[in-house]
Structures are given as structure tokens and as C-alpha cells.
Backbone as JSON Lines, residues from 0, in Angstrom:
{"i":0,"aa":"M","n":[-16.42,-6.66,-12.23],"ca":[-14.84,-5.63,-12.53],"c":[-14.04,-6.29,-11.44]}
{"i":1,"aa":"T","n":[-12.71,-6.27,-11.67],"ca":[-12.0,-6.68,-10.46],"c":[-11.52,-5.59,-10.0]}
{"i":2,"aa":"S","n":[-11.33,-5.75,-8.44],"ca":[-10.36,-4.25,-7.55],"c":[-9.64,-5.09,-7.06]}
{"i":3,"aa":"F","n":[-8.26,-3.86,-6.88],"ca":[-7.09,-4.45,-6.26],"c":[-6.58,-3.61,-4.64]}
{"i":4,"aa":"Y","n":[-5.91,-4.85,-4.2],"ca":[-5.64,-4.38,-2.86],"c":[-4.32,-3.17,-3.25]}
{"i":5,"aa":"P","n":[-3.64,-2.26,-2.35],"ca":[-2.54,-1.72,-2.43],"c":[-1.41,-2.78,-2.5]}
{"i":6,"aa":"S","n":[-1.41,-3.85,-2.02],"ca":[-0.1,-4.38,-2.03],"c":[-0.16,-5.12,-3.34]}
{"i":7,"aa":"Q","n":[-1.66,-5.41,-3.95],"ca":[-1.33,-5.79,-5.65],"c":[-0.73,-5.21,-6.58]}
{"i":8,"aa":"V","n":[-0.95,-4.04,-5.82],"ca":[-0.63,-2.35,-7.21],"c":[0.65,-2.59,-7.04]}
{"i":9,"aa":"I","n":[1.45,-2.78,-5.45],"ca":[2.79,-2.66,-5.73],"c":[3.7,-3.48,-5.83]}
{"i":10,"aa":"E","n":[3.06,-4.84,-6.08],"ca":[3.74,-5.91,-6.17],"c":[3.72,-5.55,-8.19]}
{"i":11,"aa":"Y","n":[2.57,-5.45,-8.68],"ca":[2.89,-5.03,-10.19],"c":[4.2,-4.26,-10.57]}
{"i":12,"aa":"L","n":[3.67,-3.28,-9.69],"ca":[5.01,-1.97,-9.87],"c":[6.49,-2.63,-9.9]}
{"i":13,"aa":"Y","n":[6.44,-3.42,-8.74],"ca":[7.9,-4.24,-8.5],"c":[8.24,-4.97,-9.51]}
{"i":14,"aa":"C","n":[7.41,-5.89,-10.19],"ca":[7.24,-6.38,-11.32],"c":[6.01,-6.98,-11.67]}
{"i":15,"aa":"P","n":[5.87,-6.21,-13.27],"ca":[4.16,-6.95,-13.49],"c":[3.87,-8.38,-13.57]}
{"i":16,"aa":"R","n":[5.07,-9.01,-13.66],"ca":[4.87,-10.42,-13.79],"c":[4.23,-10.87,-12.17]}
{"i":17,"aa":"Y","n":[4.23,-10.23,-11.17],"ca":[3.76,-10.85,-9.76],"c":[2.04,-10.73,-10.17]}
{"i":18,"aa":"T","n":[1.66,-9.76,-11.21],"ca":[0.22,-10.05,-11.06],"c":[0.19,-11.37,-12.46]}
{"i":19,"aa":"Y","n":[0.34,-11.73,-13.39],"ca":[0.42,-12.98,-13.85],"c":[0.47,-13.83,-13.03]}
{"i":20,"aa":"F","n":[1.34,-14.01,-12.51],"ca":[1.79,-15.34,-11.75],"c":[0.46,-15.77,-10.77]}
{"i":21,"aa":"E","n":[0.61,-14.58,-9.86],"ca":[-0.47,-14.72,-9.06],"c":[-2.13,-15.03,-9.2]}
{"i":22,"aa":"Y","n":[-2.51,-14.09,-9.98],"ca":[-3.96,-13.95,-10.72],"c":[-4.64,-14.41,-11.98]}
{"i":23,"aa":"V","n":[-3.25,-14.96,-12.79],"ca":[-3.74,-15.67,-13.9],"c":[-3.17,-16.91,-13.82]}
{"i":24,"aa":"L","n":[-2.2,-17.65,-13.23],"ca":[-2.06,-18.72,-13.15],"c":[-2.31,-19.01,-11.69]}
{"i":25,"aa":"R","n":[-2.77,-18.36,-10.73],"ca":[-2.89,-18.82,-9.29],"c":[-1.95,-19.24,-8.4]}
{"i":26,"aa":"I","n":[-1.04,-18.74,-8.4],"ca":[0.12,-19.54,-7.75],"c":[0.67,-18.39,-6.56]}
{"i":27,"aa":"P","n":[0.24,-19.06,-5.3],"ca":[0.28,-17.83,-4.24],"c":[1.76,-17.92,-3.9]}
{"i":28,"aa":"Q","n":[1.8,-16.74,-3.63],"ca":[3.38,-16.25,-2.61],"c":[3.65,-17.28,-1.39]}
{"i":29,"aa":"N","n":[2.79,-16.91,-0.74],"ca":[3.15,-17.75,0.57],"c":[3.78,-17.23,1.51]}
{"i":30,"aa":"E","n":[3.45,-15.69,1.35],"ca":[4.25,-14.65,2.29],"c":[4.11,-14.92,4.05]}
{"i":31,"aa":"E","n":[3.28,-15.64,4.57],"ca":[2.82,-15.73,5.61],"c":[3.76,-16.67,6.34]}
{"i":32,"aa":"K","n":[4.78,-16.94,5.66],"ca":[6.2,-17.55,6.24],"c":[6.83,-16.7,6.59]}
{"i":33,"aa":"Y","n":[7.04,-15.54,6.33],"ca":[7.96,-14.39,6.47],"c":[7.75,-13.7,7.77]}
{"i":34,"aa":"H","n":[8.98,-13.72,8.99],"ca":[8.75,-13.66,10.19],"c":[8.2,-11.98,10.37]}
{"i":35,"aa":"K","n":[8.59,-10.94,9.46],"ca":[8.93,-9.3,9.55],"c":[6.99,-9.21,9.69]}
{"i":36,"aa":"V","n":[6.68,-10.03,8.33],"ca":[5.46,-9.65,7.85],"c":[4.32,-10.11,9.11]}
{"i":37,"aa":"Q","n":[4.81,-11.17,9.46],"ca":[3.98,-11.03,10.85],"c":[4.22,-10.64,12.07]}
{"i":38,"aa":"R","n":[5.06,-10.2,11.96],"ca":[5.4,-9.2,13.17],"c":[5.14,-7.74,13.05]}
{"i":39,"aa":"G","n":[5.08,-7.22,11.9],"ca":[4.38,-6.34,11.71],"c":[2.85,-5.75,11.27]}
{"i":40,"aa":"R","n":[2.29,-7.23,11.34],"ca":[0.57,-7.27,11.49],"c":[0.45,-7.07,13.01]}
{"i":41,"aa":"E","n":[1.39,-7.54,13.73],"ca":[1.03,-7.81,15.33],"c":[0.73,-6.44,16.23]}
{"i":42,"aa":"V","n":[2.4,-5.77,15.48],"ca":[2.27,-4.11,15.81],"c":[1.43,-3.34,15.4]}
{"i":43,"aa":"H","n":[0.71,-3.6,14.01],"ca":[-0.26,-3.1,13.43],"c":[-1.62,-2.73,14.21]}
{"i":44,"aa":"D","n":[-1.58,-4.08,15.13],"ca":[-3.0,-4.17,15.76],"c":[-2.97,-3.66,16.86]}
{"i":45,"aa":"E","n":[-1.39,-3.63,17.42],"ca":[-1.29,-3.24,18.94],"c":[-1.54,-1.73,18.65]}
{"i":46,"aa":"K","n":[-1.28,-1.33,17.79],"ca":[-1.16,0.62,17.4],"c":[-2.64,1.06,17.36]}
{"i":47,"aa":"L","n":[-3.19,-0.14,16.16],"ca":[-4.58,0.91,16.41],"c":[-5.66,0.52,17.82]}
{"i":48,"aa":"E","n":[-5.5,-0.69,18.62],"ca":[-5.86,-0.65,19.8],"c":[-5.38,0.66,20.89]}
{"i":49,"aa":"Q","n":[-4.31,0.84,20.74],"ca":[-3.67,1.93,21.9],"c":[-4.04,3.33,21.35]}
{"i":50,"aa":"N","n":[-4.23,3.45,20.2],"ca":[-4.33,4.79,19.44],"c":[-5.8,5.19,19.41]}
{"i":51,"aa":"K","n":[-6.87,4.53,19.6],"ca":[-8.48,4.39,19.33],"c":[-9.37,5.6,19.47]}
{"i":52,"aa":"N","n":[-8.56,6.63,20.5],"ca":[-9.11,7.69,20.9],"c":[-8.4,9.08,20.67]}
{"i":53,"aa":"Y","n":[-7.17,8.87,20.43],"ca":[-5.92,9.98,20.08],"c":[-6.21,10.49,18.87]}
{"i":54,"aa":"L","n":[-6.03,11.7,19.01],"ca":[-6.35,12.75,17.74],"c":[-4.87,13.78,17.44]}
{"i":55,"aa":"R","n":[-4.63,13.55,16.38],"ca":[-3.17,14.17,16.34],"c":[-3.49,15.77,16.0]}
{"i":56,"aa":"K","n":[-3.69,16.44,17.53],"ca":[-3.89,17.66,17.16],"c":[-2.56,18.78,16.23]}
{"i":57,"aa":"K","n":[-1.64,17.8,16.46],"ca":[-0.31,19.02,16.07],"c":[-0.41,18.89,14.34]}
{"i":58,"aa":"I","n":[-0.78,18.38,14.1],"ca":[-1.1,18.04,12.47],"c":[-2.54,18.2,11.66]}
{"i":59,"aa":"G","n":[-3.42,18.67,13.02],"ca":[-4.72,19.4,12.55],"c":[-6.13,18.25,12.59]}
{"i":60,"aa":"V","n":[-5.88,17.13,13.31],"ca":[-6.49,16.34,13.06],"c":[-7.78,16.64,13.84]}
{"i":61,"aa":"Q","n":[-9.19,16.4,13.42],"ca":[-10.65,16.58,13.8],"c":[-11.31,15.43,14.11]}
{"i":62,"aa":"Q","n":[-11.14,14.64,13.29],"ca":[-12.17,13.5,13.49],"c":[-10.95,12.11,12.48]}
{"i":63,"aa":"K","n":[-10.8,11.11,13.25],"ca":[-10.47,9.91,12.26],"c":[-11.53,8.6,12.59]}
{"i":64,"aa":"W","n":[-11.13,7.88,11.37],"ca":[-11.75,6.26,11.43],"c":[-10.58,5.5,11.77]}
{"i":65,"aa":"I","n":[-11.04,4.5,12.36],"ca":[-9.99,3.19,12.43],"c":[-10.07,2.07,11.98]}
{"i":66,"aa":"D","n":[-8.91,1.65,11.28],"ca":[-9.03,0.28,10.74],"c":[-10.09,0.43,9.61]}
{"i":67,"aa":"H","n":[-10.3,1.26,8.76],"ca":[-11.41,1.35,8.03],"c":[-11.15,0.76,6.28]}
{"i":68,"aa":"Y","n":[-12.27,0.06,6.18],"ca":[-11.96,-0.66,4.89],"c":[-13.03,0.22,4.06]}
{"i":69,"aa":"M","n":[-12.52,0.01,2.92],"ca":[-12.81,0.8,1.76],"c":[-12.65,0.03,0.44]}
{"i":70,"aa":"G","n":[-13.88,0.11,-0.56],"ca":[-14.06,-0.68,-1.65],"c":[-14.58,0.29,-3.03]}
{"i":71,"aa":"S","n":[-13.87,0.54,-4.06],"ca":[-13.99,0.87,-5.55],"c":[-14.28,-0.24,-6.62]}
{"i":72,"aa":"P","n":[-14.59,0.5,-7.76],"ca":[-14.47,-0.33,-8.94],"c":[-12.68,-1.06,-9.1]}
{"i":73,"aa":"Q","n":[-11.99,-0.34,-8.78],"ca":[-10.55,-0.28,-8.78],"c":[-9.82,-0.9,-8.11]}
{"i":74,"aa":"L","n":[-10.01,-0.39,-6.69],"ca":[-9.59,-0.7,-5.33],"c":[-10.13,-0.93,-4.47]}
{"i":75,"aa":"R","n":[-9.5,-1.48,-3.38],"ca":[-9.83,-2.02,-2.25],"c":[-8.95,-2.21,-1.1]}
{"i":76,"aa":"G","n":[-9.55,-1.68,0.31],"ca":[-8.51,-1.88,1.49],"c":[-8.75,-1.37,2.65]}
{"i":77,"aa":"K","n":[-8.45,-1.9,3.57],"ca":[-8.32,-1.1,4.62],"c":[-7.39,-0.22,5.44]}
{"i":78,"aa":"V","n":[-7.83,1.16,6.09],"ca":[-7.04,1.97,5.88],"c":[-6.62,2.24,7.74]}
{"i":79,"aa":"D","n":[-5.39,2.07,7.9],"ca":[-5.23,2.02,9.06],"c":[-5.83,3.64,9.65]}
{"i":80,"aa":"E","n":[-5.6,4.53,9.37],"ca":[-6.58,5.19,9.87],"c":[-6.77,6.4,8.55]}
{"i":81,"aa":"V","n":[-7.93,6.8,8.61],"ca":[-8.66,8.67,7.53],"c":[-8.71,9.29,8.54]}
{"i":82,"aa":"L","n":[-7.99,10.47,8.26],"ca":[-8.01,11.78,8.94],"c":[-8.89,12.49,8.36]}
{"i":83,"aa":"L","n":[-9.91,13.4,9.17],"ca":[-10.57,14.42,8.47],"c":[-9.25,15.92,9.42]}
{"i":84,"aa":"L","n":[-8.92,16.21,8.24],"ca":[-8.07,17.79,8.62],"c":[-8.76,18.97,9.3]}
{"i":85,"aa":"E","n":[-8.37,19.84,9.86],"ca":[-8.7,20.75,9.9],"c":[-9.45,21.75,9.04]}
{"i":86,"aa":"D","n":[-8.81,21.62,7.55],"ca":[-8.78,22.18,6.43],"c":[-10.1,21.91,5.48]}
{"i":87,"aa":"G","n":[-10.75,20.52,6.06],"ca":[-11.81,19.84,5.35],"c":[-11.21,18.99,4.16]}
{"i":88,"aa":"S","n":[-9.57,18.77,4.37],"ca":[-9.76,17.71,3.3],"c":[-9.08,16.49,4.3]}
{"i":89,"aa":"Y","n":[-8.91,15.42,3.67],"ca":[-8.79,13.88,4.12],"c":[-7.46,13.59,4.28]}
{"i":90,"aa":"A","n":[-7.02,12.42,4.95],"ca":[-5.75,11.94,4.85],"c":[-5.35,10.88,5.05]}
{"i":91,"aa":"P","n":[-4.64,10.05,4.54],"ca":[-4.67,8.46,5.1],"c":[-3.48,8.49,6.26]}
{"i":92,"aa":"L","n":[-3.27,7.78,6.68],"ca":[-2.39,7.42,7.56],"c":[-2.09,6.1,7.65]}
{"i":93,"aa":"D","n":[-0.63,5.79,7.64],"ca":[-0.19,3.96,7.82],"c":[0.62,3.88,8.7]}
{"i":94,"aa":"Y","n":[0.73,2.71,9.67],"ca":[1.57,2.49,10.88],"c":[2.46,1.4,10.03]}
{"i":95,"aa":"K","n":[3.96,1.93,9.76],"ca":[4.87,0.91,9.24],"c":[5.84,0.18,10.54]}
{"i":96,"aa":"F","n":[5.78,-1.0,10.56],"ca":[6.74,-1.81,11.39],"c":[7.91,-1.32,10.81]}
{"i":97,"aa":"A","n":[8.69,-0.27,10.76],"ca":[10.06,-0.24,10.16],"c":[10.77,0.96,10.77]}
{"i":98,"aa":"V","n":[12.28,1.49,10.71],"ca":[12.96,2.25,10.98],"c":[12.98,3.1,9.82]}
{"i":99,"aa":"W","n":[13.18,4.48,10.7],"ca":[13.26,5.63,9.77],"c":[14.51,5.9,9.18]}
{"i":100,"aa":"K","n":[14.8,6.1,8.18],"ca":[16.25,6.12,7.72],"c":[16.24,7.16,6.84]}
{"i":101,"aa":"D","n":[15.72,8.16,7.11],"ca":[15.46,9.73,6.06],"c":[15.31,9.58,4.9]}
{"i":102,"aa":"R","n":[15.04,8.34,4.29],"ca":[13.76,8.27,2.93],"c":[12.72,7.34,3.1]}
{"i":103,"aa":"V","n":[11.8,7.61,2.16],"ca":[10.3,6.79,2.28],"c":[10.73,5.79,1.0]}
{"i":104,"aa":"F","n":[10.31,4.61,1.21],"ca":[10.3,3.78,0.06],"c":[9.19,4.03,-1.16]}
{"i":105,"aa":"E","n":[9.1,3.87,-2.3],"ca":[8.17,4.18,-2.73],"c":[7.08,3.43,-2.61]}
{"i":106,"aa":"T","n":[7.11,1.99,-2.22],"ca":[6.24,0.77,-2.1],"c":[4.88,1.97,-0.93]}
{"i":107,"aa":"Y","n":[5.75,2.94,-0.17],"ca":[5.1,3.33,1.23],"c":[4.08,4.45,0.47]}
{"i":108,"aa":"K","n":[4.78,5.1,-0.63],"ca":[4.14,6.11,-1.13],"c":[2.86,5.37,-2.14]}
{"i":109,"aa":"Q","n":[3.18,4.85,-2.74],"ca":[2.52,3.82,-3.72],"c":[1.05,3.51,-3.1]}
{"i":110,"aa":"Q","n":[0.91,2.58,-1.57],"ca":[0.6,2.78,-0.49],"c":[-0.5,3.85,-0.43]}
{"i":111,"aa":"L","n":[0.15,4.95,0.19],"ca":[-0.59,5.96,0.58],"c":[-1.67,6.56,-0.4]}
{"i":112,"aa":"Y","n":[-0.8,6.54,-1.97],"ca":[-1.64,7.18,-3.38],"c":[-3.05,6.18,-3.82]}
{"i":113,"aa":"C","n":[-2.79,4.94,-3.04],"ca":[-3.87,4.09,-3.04],"c":[-5.44,4.79,-2.47]}
{"i":114,"aa":"Y","n":[-4.73,4.76,-1.08],"ca":[-5.47,4.98,-0.18],"c":[-6.43,6.69,-0.56]}
{"i":115,"aa":"A","n":[-5.49,7.16,-1.16],"ca":[-6.12,8.41,-1.1],"c":[-7.11,8.54,-2.39]}
{"i":116,"aa":"L","n":[-6.65,7.83,-3.5],"ca":[-8.05,7.54,-4.15],"c":[-8.84,6.75,-3.69]}
{"i":117,"aa":"L","n":[-8.97,5.76,-2.81],"ca":[-10.23,5.41,-2.04],"c":[-10.63,6.85,-1.6]}
{"i":118,"aa":"I","n":[-10.35,7.08,-0.69],"ca":[-10.72,8.33,-0.06],"c":[-11.55,9.08,-0.43]}
{"i":119,"aa":"E","n":[-10.92,9.45,-1.43],"ca":[-11.62,10.61,-1.99],"c":[-12.85,9.67,-2.89]}
{"i":120,"aa":"E","n":[-12.83,8.93,-3.35],"ca":[-14.23,8.46,-3.66],"c":[-15.26,7.93,-2.56]}
{"i":121,"aa":"I","n":[-14.69,7.72,-1.44],"ca":[-15.99,7.03,-0.73],"c":[-16.19,7.89,0.15]}
{"i":122,"aa":"F","n":[-15.39,9.21,0.57],"ca":[-15.51,10.44,1.44],"c":[-16.15,11.56,0.52]}
{"i":123,"aa":"G","n":[-15.77,11.81,-0.78],"ca":[-16.2,12.6,-1.42],"c":[-15.48,13.87,-1.12]}
{"i":124,"aa":"A","n":[-13.83,13.91,-0.88],"ca":[-13.33,14.48,0.23],"c":[-11.76,14.94,-1.18]}
{"i":125,"aa":"S","n":[-11.44,15.69,-1.11],"ca":[-9.89,16.11,-1.51],"c":[-8.88,15.32,-0.53]}
{"i":126,"aa":"V","n":[-7.57,14.61,-1.24],"ca":[-6.52,14.12,-0.45],"c":[-5.68,14.53,-0.93]}
{"i":127,"aa":"N","n":[-4.53,15.52,-0.14],"ca":[-3.35,16.31,-1.09],"c":[-2.15,15.77,-0.31]}
{"i":128,"aa":"K","n":[-2.28,14.62,0.88],"ca":[-1.26,14.68,1.8],"c":[-1.4,13.21,2.47]}
{"i":129,"aa":"G","n":[-0.72,12.51,2.8],"ca":[-0.89,11.0,3.94],"c":[0.2,10.99,4.87]}
{"i":130,"aa":"F","n":[0.07,10.42,5.68],"ca":[1.25,9.98,6.63],"c":[1.55,9.05,6.89]}
{"i":131,"aa":"L","n":[3.09,8.28,7.76],"ca":[3.67,7.34,7.7],"c":[4.36,7.18,9.44]}
{"i":132,"aa":"V","n":[3.73,6.51,10.02],"ca":[4.38,6.34,11.46],"c":[5.21,5.18,11.65]}
{"i":133,"aa":"Y","n":[6.51,5.01,11.66],"ca":[7.17,4.42,11.65],"c":[7.42,3.87,13.26]}
{"i":134,"aa":"T","n":[7.03,2.63,13.82],"ca":[6.65,2.3,14.77],"c":[8.2,1.54,15.7]}
{"i":135,"aa":"R","n":[9.46,1.73,14.75],"ca":[10.4,1.12,15.14],"c":[11.08,2.18,15.39]}
{"i":136,"aa":"S","n":[10.88,3.81,15.73],"ca":[11.68,4.78,15.44],"c":[11.24,5.64,16.07]}
{"i":137,"aa":"K","n":[10.54,4.95,17.4],"ca":[9.79,6.3,18.31],"c":[8.73,6.64,17.73]}
{"i":138,"aa":"H","n":[7.46,6.0,16.75],"ca":[6.86,6.76,15.97],"c":[6.68,7.87,16.01]}
{"i":139,"aa":"K","n":[8.09,8.13,14.86],"ca":[7.98,9.26,14.29],"c":[6.83,9.31,12.8]}
{"i":140,"aa":"L","n":[6.63,10.08,12.71],"ca":[5.64,10.94,11.83],"c":[6.04,11.88,10.75]}
{"i":141,"aa":"V","n":[5.82,10.77,9.6],"ca":[6.19,11.43,8.27],"c":[5.1,11.83,7.46]}
{"i":142,"aa":"E","n":[5.15,13.28,7.12],"ca":[4.04,13.53,6.0],"c":[4.74,13.3,4.66]}
{"i":143,"aa":"I","n":[3.44,12.77,3.69],"ca":[3.75,12.59,2.46],"c":[3.27,13.29,1.39]}
{"i":144,"aa":"P","n":[3.45,14.43,0.64],"ca":[2.82,15.08,0.0],"c":[1.83,14.03,-1.44]}
{"i":145,"aa":"I","n":[0.82,14.27,-1.63],"ca":[0.18,13.42,-2.49],"c":[-0.86,14.45,-3.52]}
{"i":146,"aa":"N","n":[-0.18,14.16,-5.19],"ca":[-0.3,14.92,-6.37],"c":[-1.66,14.08,-7.16]}
{"i":147,"aa":"Q","n":[-2.11,14.59,-7.88],"ca":[-3.12,14.07,-8.82],"c":[-2.24,13.11,-10.14]}
{"i":148,"aa":"T","n":[-0.83,13.48,-10.21],"ca":[0.26,12.74,-11.15],"c":[0.19,11.48,-10.42]}
{"i":149,"aa":"S","n":[0.22,11.47,-9.15],"ca":[0.86,10.05,-8.51],"c":[-0.91,9.15,-8.24]}
{"i":150,"aa":"K","n":[-1.72,10.0,-8.3],"ca":[-3.02,9.38,-8.25],"c":[-3.66,8.49,-9.73]}
{"i":151,"aa":"N","n":[-3.3,9.46,-10.68],"ca":[-3.31,8.67,-12.09],"c":[-2.39,7.61,-12.67]}
{"i":152,"aa":"E","n":[-1.26,7.83,-11.93],"ca":[-0.49,6.41,-12.23],"c":[-0.49,5.42,-11.47]}
{"i":153,"aa":"V","n":[-1.35,5.37,-10.23],"ca":[-2.31,4.33,-9.89],"c":[-3.12,3.62,-10.88]}
{"i":154,"aa":"M","n":[-4.3,4.5,-10.96],"ca":[-5.31,4.14,-12.27],"c":[-4.71,3.47,-13.27]}
{"i":155,"aa":"K","n":[-3.5,4.36,-13.84],"ca":[-3.1,3.36,-15.12],"c":[-2.21,2.0,-14.97]}
{"i":156,"aa":"S","n":[-1.96,1.8,-13.48],"ca":[-1.3,0.23,-13.18],"c":[-2.6,-0.54,-12.94]}
{"i":157,"aa":"T","n":[-3.63,0.23,-12.48],"ca":[-5.03,-0.92,-11.97],"c":[-5.32,-1.47,-13.29]}
{"i":158,"aa":"E","n":[-5.68,-0.86,-14.52],"ca":[-5.66,-0.58,-15.92],"c":[-4.76,-1.63,-16.78]}
{"i":159,"aa":"K","n":[-3.56,-1.63,-16.33],"ca":[-2.59,-2.68,-16.99],"c":[-2.85,-3.62,-16.27]}
{"i":160,"aa":"M","n":[-2.91,-3.92,-14.85],"ca":[-3.53,-5.15,-14.34],"c":[-4.32,-5.94,-14.75]}
{"i":161,"aa":"L","n":[-5.56,-5.58,-14.91],"ca":[-6.67,-6.09,-15.42],"c":[-6.46,-6.36,-16.92]}
{"i":162,"aa":"E","n":[-5.31,-5.93,-17.87],"ca":[-5.29,-6.11,-19.08],"c":[-4.26,-7.71,-19.1]}
{"i":163,"aa":"I","n":[-3.62,-7.7,-17.96],"ca":[-2.62,-8.78,-18.11],"c":[-4.06,-10.26,-17.24]}
{"i":164,"aa":"I","n":[-4.78,-9.69,-16.37],"ca":[-5.68,-10.85,-15.99],"c":[-6.7,-11.07,-17.04]}
{"i":165,"aa":"E","n":[-7.29,-10.36,-17.78],"ca":[-8.34,-10.39,-18.53],"c":[-7.85,-10.82,-19.81]}
{"i":166,"aa":"R","n":[-6.89,-10.4,-20.31],"ca":[-6.43,-11.22,-21.6],"c":[-5.24,-12.64,-21.66]}
{"i":167,"aa":"N","n":[-5.23,-13.05,-20.26],"ca":[-4.25,-13.83,-19.9],"c":[-2.69,-13.59,-20.7]}
{"i":168,"aa":"K","n":[-2.52,-12.26,-20.03],"ca":[-1.2,-11.77,-21.42],"c":[0.06,-11.9,-19.81]}
{"i":169,"aa":"F","n":[0.94,-12.52,-20.74],"ca":[2.45,-12.8,-19.82],"c":[3.55,-11.08,-20.04]}
{"i":170,"aa":"P","n":[3.34,-10.78,-19.4],"ca":[4.09,-9.43,-19.59],"c":[5.46,-9.25,-19.32]}
{"i":171,"aa":"K","n":[6.6,-8.44,-19.57],"ca":[7.69,-8.21,-19.26],"c":[8.01,-8.55,-18.23]}
{"i":172,"aa":"A","n":[9.19,-8.71,-17.74],"ca":[9.78,-8.62,-16.18],"c":[10.05,-7.69,-16.0]}
{"i":173,"aa":"T","n":[10.4,-7.18,-14.84],"ca":[11.59,-5.51,-14.33],"c":[12.57,-5.74,-14.96]}
{"i":174,"aa":"T","n":[12.78,-4.48,-15.16],"ca":[14.25,-4.11,-15.72],"c":[15.34,-4.18,-14.8]}
{"i":175,"aa":"Y","n":[14.86,-4.15,-14.0],"ca":[15.62,-4.19,-12.47],"c":[16.14,-5.42,-11.79]}
{"i":176,"aa":"K","n":[17.01,-6.37,-12.59],"ca":[17.36,-7.63,-12.22],"c":[17.57,-7.7,-10.79]}
{"i":177,"aa":"K","n":[17.97,-7.2,-9.97],"ca":[18.12,-7.39,-8.78],"c":[16.81,-8.09,-7.91]}
{"i":178,"aa":"R","n":[15.87,-7.44,-8.52],"ca":[14.47,-7.91,-7.83],"c":[14.43,-8.94,-8.12]}
{"i":179,"aa":"C","n":[14.72,-9.86,-8.47],"ca":[15.07,-11.15,-9.54],"c":[15.14,-12.3,-8.2]}
{"i":180,"aa":"L","n":[16.28,-11.75,-7.26],"ca":[17.14,-12.71,-6.38],"c":[16.59,-12.78,-5.46]}
{"i":181,"aa":"N","n":[15.44,-12.21,-4.71],"ca":[14.4,-12.54,-3.66],"c":[12.83,-12.73,-4.11]}
{"i":182,"aa":"C","n":[12.62,-12.94,-5.32],"ca":[11.4,-13.3,-5.68],"c":[11.34,-14.3,-5.51]}
{"i":183,"aa":"T","n":[9.63,-14.46,-5.22],"ca":[8.79,-16.23,-4.73],"c":[8.66,-16.7,-5.91]}
{"i":184,"aa":"Y","n":[8.87,-16.01,-7.13],"ca":[8.51,-16.81,-8.55],"c":[9.59,-16.75,-9.01]}
{"i":185,"aa":"R","n":[10.89,-16.83,-8.71],"ca":[12.07,-16.42,-9.49],"c":[12.38,-18.14,-10.14]}
{"i":186,"aa":"N","n":[12.18,-19.42,-9.73],"ca":[12.3,-20.23,-10.23],"c":[11.56,-21.23,-11.07]}
{"i":187,"aa":"I","n":[10.15,-20.22,-11.36],"ca":[9.14,-20.48,-12.44],"c":[9.1,-19.38,-13.72]}
{"i":188,"aa":"C","n":[10.19,-18.45,-13.22],"ca":[9.69,-17.47,-14.03],"c":[11.0,-17.09,-15.26]}
{"i":189,"aa":"I","n":[10.23,-17.13,-16.24],"ca":[10.96,-17.04,-17.87],"c":[11.57,-15.82,-17.78]}
{"i":190,"aa":"K","n":[12.91,-15.64,-17.63],"ca":[13.79,-14.0,-17.52],"c":[14.18,-13.32,-19.29]}
């Protein structure tokens, strides 16, 4: 069975054809060329090294696991920090090389929902919130609620992704045509 990284689920939600082009036709995106992606990875590694022993007591962190890889039949990925909170629940924390602009992008939320499912499966504990740290805004910490509906949507997405791959199914494109403007597959996609 195929398991997916959160980034793959996010791409699917952006446009289902990402899954088709990348995993059925095996045409890579070559995202390594994007400077922002590379810089984000560098900042990510720096933050993990700097915050190794720091526990965020203000949000009730009792223990944490850094750069923690987890895998399940549906999902896999490396969470920046898995937090054990004082109420016995767990929470994912993810660093973002971004500026806080008074709103959380849907892609960031989806990533946390994926991590929540992984944490629940691997640690056998409930996850009802996650955290984002905006490194370009003085490390602003933002709490994101995570409910069962959001986790169920991720599971539905992974099932639909598997269907595309296993059935060699060409899905409908996104209905948001502005997304096509910067798509790495726009030159080969039949709209």
C-alpha cells in the first residue's frame, strides 16, 4: 500500500492532477530550484538545532520529540516537533519560513491535520490542536484547532489519491484556474 507525505496531500488538494502527473506519469516537479524552498529548509534545520532542549512551558509542553519521522499505511512524514502537553494530549508543531499576516494558509492547516493523524496512530493519544511558528515574524506561535472532521477529510483525500494511482485515473483539474498560472505542469496539462 502507498503512503503519502503531507506535501503530497496538499498538492492533491491544490489540484488532483498533481497526483496524476507526479505519481502515475512520474514527471517530477523539480521544486529544488525554488530559492524560497531551499531557504526554508535551511531555517528549519537551524531552528531544530537551536531549540533542542527548549520546552514551551507557556503552552503546557511536558516533553517533545524533535524532527520525528512517523509512518502509517496512509501517511508518513517528519514532524518538526511532537509535543506532549500537560493534559495528556499531543500536538504537532511546525516551523514556517514565513511572515505572519493575521491568517493561516489552508496548506499549513492540512499539514498539521496529517501530522495529527500520524501522532494519534503512532503515540496512541488524542490530538486536538497543533502549532505553527512563523520564523520571519519573531517566531510568532499560532495555535490551530484540529477536529475529527478535518482529520477525516485528510483520510478521504488519501483514498482518492490511491484511486488515481491504482486505477491510472486522470482526474478533473482544480476549479480555481488562477492556480494553473504558476503550476509546474501547466505546459502539459489539458485544461
